[in-house]
Amino acid sequence: MVEEAARADVRLASLDDYRLAPTEADASALVVGYGNLTDQAVPGAVQRLTHAIERVRAGEHGA
């Protein structure tokens, strides 16, 4: 998901990057920061992230 979001010009981090120890695969999560976005940029970023999530769910990532 992190890589697909990056292709959509949205930077995410895996919560695993912040953990001291690995967790179960089903406990994965994303870290989304928005502090450096203007209010006007947020809707477009959310839309691009939504499309990236849809591509990953559809198995189209990396295409």
mmCIF file of N, CA and C in Angstrom:
data_model
loop_
_atom_site.group_PDB
_atom_site.id
_atom_site.type_symbol
_atom_site.label_atom_id
_atom_site.label_comp_id
_atom_site.label_asym_id
_atom_site.label_seq_id
_atom_site.Cartn_x
_atom_site.Cartn_y
_atom_site.Cartn_z
ATOM 1 N N MET A 1 0.814 -1.179 0.000
ATOM 2 C CA MET A 1 0.000 0.000 0.000
ATOM 3 C C MET A 1 0.867 1.256 0.000
ATOM 4 N N VAL A 2 1.955 1.223 0.751
ATOM 5 C CA VAL A 2 2.849 2.377 0.812
ATOM 6 C C VAL A 2 3.406 2.693 -0.577
ATOM 7 N N GLU A 3 3.818 1.666 -1.301
ATOM 8 C CA GLU A 3 4.379 1.870 -2.642
ATOM 9 C C GLU A 3 3.319 2.364 -3.622
ATOM 10 N N GLU A 4 2.134 1.816 -3.549
ATOM 11 C CA GLU A 4 1.064 2.239 -4.458
ATOM 12 C C GLU A 4 0.671 3.685 -4.169
ATOM 13 N N ALA A 5 0.596 4.060 -2.925
ATOM 14 C CA ALA A 5 0.279 5.444 -2.582
ATOM 15 C C ALA A 5 1.364 6.379 -3.106
ATOM 16 N N ALA A 6 2.617 5.958 -3.014
ATOM 17 C CA ALA A 6 3.715 6.786 -3.517
ATOM 18 C C ALA A 6 3.572 7.017 -5.018
ATOM 19 N N ARG A 7 3.107 6.005 -5.749
ATOM 20 C CA ARG A 7 2.879 6.171 -7.184
ATOM 21 C C ARG A 7 1.787 7.213 -7.451
ATOM 22 N N ALA A 8 0.894 7.400 -6.469
ATOM 23 C CA ALA A 8 -0.177 8.394 -6.589
ATOM 24 C C ALA A 8 0.236 9.726 -5.951
ATOM 25 N N ASP A 9 1.519 9.875 -5.645
ATOM 26 C CA ASP A 9 2.062 11.094 -5.043
ATOM 27 C C ASP A 9 1.496 11.354 -3.652
ATOM 28 N N VAL A 10 1.281 10.269 -2.901
ATOM 29 C CA VAL A 10 0.850 10.357 -1.508
ATOM 30 C C VAL A 10 1.856 9.567 -0.694
ATOM 31 N N ARG A 11 2.490 10.233 0.259
ATOM 32 C CA ARG A 11 3.486 9.537 1.073
ATOM 33 C C ARG A 11 2.845 9.008 2.342
ATOM 34 N N LEU A 12 3.024 7.703 2.556
ATOM 35 C CA LEU A 12 2.555 7.025 3.758
ATOM 36 C C LEU A 12 3.741 6.325 4.392
ATOM 37 N N ALA A 13 3.556 5.884 5.608
ATOM 38 C CA ALA A 13 4.540 5.026 6.261
ATOM 39 C C ALA A 13 3.782 3.860 6.866
ATOM 40 N N SER A 14 4.425 2.725 6.887
ATOM 41 C CA SER A 14 3.849 1.578 7.561
ATOM 42 C C SER A 14 4.069 1.763 9.057
ATOM 43 N N LEU A 15 3.082 1.440 9.843
ATOM 44 C CA LEU A 15 3.246 1.539 11.290
ATOM 45 C C LEU A 15 4.383 0.637 11.755
ATOM 46 N N ASP A 16 4.671 -0.402 10.990
ATOM 47 C CA ASP A 16 5.784 -1.292 11.329
ATOM 48 C C ASP A 16 7.113 -0.538 11.388
ATOM 49 N N ASP A 17 7.234 0.566 10.650
ATOM 50 C CA ASP A 17 8.454 1.370 10.686
ATOM 51 C C ASP A 17 8.672 2.001 12.058
ATOM 52 N N TYR A 18 7.630 2.081 12.856
ATOM 53 C CA TYR A 18 7.698 2.728 14.161
ATOM 54 C C TYR A 18 7.635 1.739 15.328
ATOM 55 N N ARG A 19 7.477 0.468 15.048
ATOM 56 C CA ARG A 19 7.358 -0.543 16.104
ATOM 57 C C ARG A 19 8.737 -1.010 16.557
ATOM 58 N N LEU A 20 8.843 -1.386 17.812
ATOM 59 C CA LEU A 20 10.089 -1.944 18.321
ATOM 60 C C LEU A 20 10.246 -3.410 17.934
ATOM 61 N N ALA A 21 9.116 -4.103 17.804
ATOM 62 C CA ALA A 21 9.154 -5.528 17.462
ATOM 63 C C ALA A 21 8.075 -5.811 16.428
ATOM 64 N N PRO A 22 8.305 -6.808 15.568
ATOM 65 C CA PRO A 22 7.298 -7.164 14.558
ATOM 66 C C PRO A 22 5.992 -7.615 15.208
ATOM 67 N N THR A 23 4.902 -7.448 14.478
ATOM 68 C CA THR A 23 3.595 -7.899 14.948
ATOM 69 C C THR A 23 3.011 -8.859 13.930
ATOM 70 N N GLU A 24 1.847 -9.370 14.255
ATOM 71 C CA GLU A 24 1.162 -10.277 13.334
ATOM 72 C C GLU A 24 0.797 -9.525 12.049
ATOM 73 N N ALA A 25 0.758 -10.241 10.945
ATOM 74 C CA ALA A 25 0.471 -9.633 9.639
ATOM 75 C C ALA A 25 -0.875 -8.918 9.624
ATOM 76 N N ASP A 26 -1.861 -9.449 10.326
ATOM 77 C CA ASP A 26 -3.185 -8.825 10.300
ATOM 78 C C ASP A 26 -3.264 -7.593 11.200
ATOM 79 N N ALA A 27 -2.171 -7.248 11.867
ATOM 80 C CA ALA A 27 -2.149 -6.073 12.731
ATOM 81 C C ALA A 27 -1.465 -4.891 12.038
ATOM 82 N N SER A 28 -1.312 -4.974 10.723
ATOM 83 C CA SER A 28 -0.629 -3.893 10.009
ATOM 84 C C SER A 28 -1.513 -2.648 9.976
ATOM 85 N N ALA A 29 -0.857 -1.515 9.871
ATOM 86 C CA ALA A 29 -1.569 -0.240 9.827
ATOM 87 C C ALA A 29 -0.692 0.774 9.100
ATOM 88 N N LEU A 30 -1.292 1.862 8.701
ATOM 89 C CA LEU A 30 -0.574 2.925 8.009
ATOM 90 C C LEU A 30 -0.525 4.178 8.871
ATOM 91 N N VAL A 31 0.503 4.966 8.654
ATOM 92 C CA VAL A 31 0.624 6.263 9.300
ATOM 93 C C VAL A 31 0.407 7.308 8.217
ATOM 94 N N VAL A 32 -0.559 8.175 8.424
ATOM 95 C CA VAL A 32 -0.880 9.215 7.461
ATOM 96 C C VAL A 32 -0.666 10.567 8.138
ATOM 97 N N GLY A 33 0.242 11.343 7.594
ATOM 98 C CA GLY A 33 0.468 12.685 8.112
ATOM 99 C C GLY A 33 -0.102 13.702 7.147
ATOM 100 N N TYR A 34 -0.627 14.764 7.673
ATOM 101 C CA TYR A 34 -1.205 15.785 6.803
ATOM 102 C C TYR A 34 -0.857 17.191 7.273
ATOM 103 N N GLY A 35 0.076 17.309 8.183
ATOM 104 C CA GLY A 35 0.430 18.596 8.751
ATOM 105 C C GLY A 35 1.052 19.566 7.764
ATOM 106 N N ASN A 36 1.679 19.067 6.712
ATOM 107 C CA ASN A 36 2.334 19.969 5.762
ATOM 108 C C ASN A 36 1.485 20.233 4.521
ATOM 109 N N LEU A 37 0.216 19.853 4.554
ATOM 110 C CA LEU A 37 -0.681 20.118 3.426
ATOM 111 C C LEU A 37 -1.517 21.357 3.707
ATOM 112 N N THR A 38 -1.775 22.105 2.666
ATOM 113 C CA THR A 38 -2.727 23.203 2.814
ATOM 114 C C THR A 38 -4.128 22.614 2.856
ATOM 115 N N ASP A 39 -5.059 23.366 3.384
ATOM 116 C CA ASP A 39 -6.447 22.892 3.427
ATOM 117 C C ASP A 39 -6.950 22.551 2.028
ATOM 118 N N GLN A 40 -6.520 23.308 1.042
ATOM 119 C CA GLN A 40 -6.983 23.081 -0.333
ATOM 120 C C GLN A 40 -6.406 21.794 -0.927
ATOM 121 N N ALA A 41 -5.261 21.344 -0.440
ATOM 122 C CA ALA A 41 -4.618 20.145 -0.989
ATOM 123 C C ALA A 41 -5.179 18.851 -0.414
ATOM 124 N N VAL A 42 -5.853 18.927 0.725
ATOM 125 C CA VAL A 42 -6.323 17.711 1.401
ATOM 126 C C VAL A 42 -7.311 16.904 0.549
ATOM 127 N N PRO A 43 -8.359 17.501 -0.025
ATOM 128 C CA PRO A 43 -9.311 16.680 -0.805
ATOM 129 C C PRO A 43 -8.647 15.906 -1.944
ATOM 130 N N GLY A 44 -7.735 16.529 -2.665
ATOM 131 C CA GLY A 44 -7.052 15.834 -3.755
ATOM 132 C C GLY A 44 -6.192 14.695 -3.249
ATOM 133 N N ALA A 45 -5.501 14.918 -2.133
ATOM 134 C CA ALA A 45 -4.667 13.863 -1.551
ATOM 135 C C ALA A 45 -5.518 12.694 -1.086
ATOM 136 N N VAL A 46 -6.647 12.996 -0.471
ATOM 137 C CA VAL A 46 -7.547 11.922 -0.019
ATOM 138 C C VAL A 46 -8.091 11.156 -1.219
ATOM 139 N N GLN A 47 -8.415 11.857 -2.285
ATOM 140 C CA GLN A 47 -8.923 11.184 -3.481
ATOM 141 C C GLN A 47 -7.852 10.278 -4.086
ATOM 142 N N ARG A 48 -6.622 10.763 -4.179
ATOM 143 C CA ARG A 48 -5.543 9.930 -4.720
ATOM 144 C C ARG A 48 -5.281 8.727 -3.833
ATOM 145 N N LEU A 49 -5.332 8.918 -2.519
ATOM 146 C CA LEU A 49 -5.152 7.795 -1.599
ATOM 147 C C LEU A 49 -6.278 6.779 -1.751
ATOM 148 N N THR A 50 -7.493 7.269 -1.889
ATOM 149 C CA THR A 50 -8.644 6.370 -2.088
ATOM 150 C C THR A 50 -8.469 5.530 -3.345
ATOM 151 N N HIS A 51 -8.026 6.139 -4.426
ATOM 152 C CA HIS A 51 -7.811 5.404 -5.675
ATOM 153 C C HIS A 51 -6.683 4.388 -5.513
ATOM 154 N N ALA A 52 -5.638 4.745 -4.781
ATOM 155 C CA ALA A 52 -4.536 3.807 -4.540
ATOM 156 C C ALA A 52 -5.026 2.606 -3.739
ATOM 157 N N ILE A 53 -5.830 2.848 -2.728
ATOM 158 C CA ILE A 53 -6.390 1.742 -1.928
ATOM 159 C C ILE A 53 -7.253 0.846 -2.802
ATOM 160 N N GLU A 54 -8.066 1.445 -3.645
ATOM 161 C CA GLU A 54 -8.918 0.658 -4.543
ATOM 162 C C GLU A 54 -8.080 -0.195 -5.488
ATOM 163 N N ARG A 55 -6.972 0.350 -6.006
ATOM 164 C CA ARG A 55 -6.110 -0.428 -6.894
ATOM 165 C C ARG A 55 -5.489 -1.612 -6.156
ATOM 166 N N VAL A 56 -5.047 -1.389 -4.931
ATOM 167 C CA VAL A 56 -4.457 -2.486 -4.155
ATOM 168 C C VAL A 56 -5.502 -3.565 -3.876
ATOM 169 N N ARG A 57 -6.663 -3.165 -3.475
ATOM 170 C CA ARG A 57 -7.740 -4.133 -3.201
ATOM 171 C C ARG A 57 -8.129 -4.912 -4.450
ATOM 172 N N ALA A 58 -8.058 -4.264 -5.612
ATOM 173 C CA ALA A 58 -8.416 -4.925 -6.872
ATOM 174 C C ALA A 58 -7.244 -5.745 -7.436
ATOM 175 N N GLY A 59 -6.102 -5.670 -6.777
ATOM 176 C CA GLY A 59 -4.938 -6.419 -7.261
ATOM 177 C C GLY A 59 -4.256 -5.780 -8.443
ATOM 178 N N GLU A 60 -4.474 -4.486 -8.656
ATOM 179 C CA GLU A 60 -3.922 -3.794 -9.814
ATOM 180 C C GLU A 60 -2.652 -3.016 -9.481
ATOM 181 N N HIS A 61 -2.153 -3.112 -8.263
ATOM 182 C CA HIS A 61 -0.994 -2.309 -7.881
ATOM 183 C C HIS A 61 0.235 -2.698 -8.699
ATOM 184 N N GLY A 62 1.032 -1.688 -8.954
ATOM 185 C CA GLY A 62 2.244 -1.890 -9.725
ATOM 186 C C GLY A 62 2.013 -1.941 -11.216
ATOM 187 N N ALA A 63 0.772 -1.801 -11.623
ATOM 188 C CA ALA A 63 0.464 -1.879 -13.057
ATOM 189 C C ALA A 63 0.655 -0.557 -13.737
#
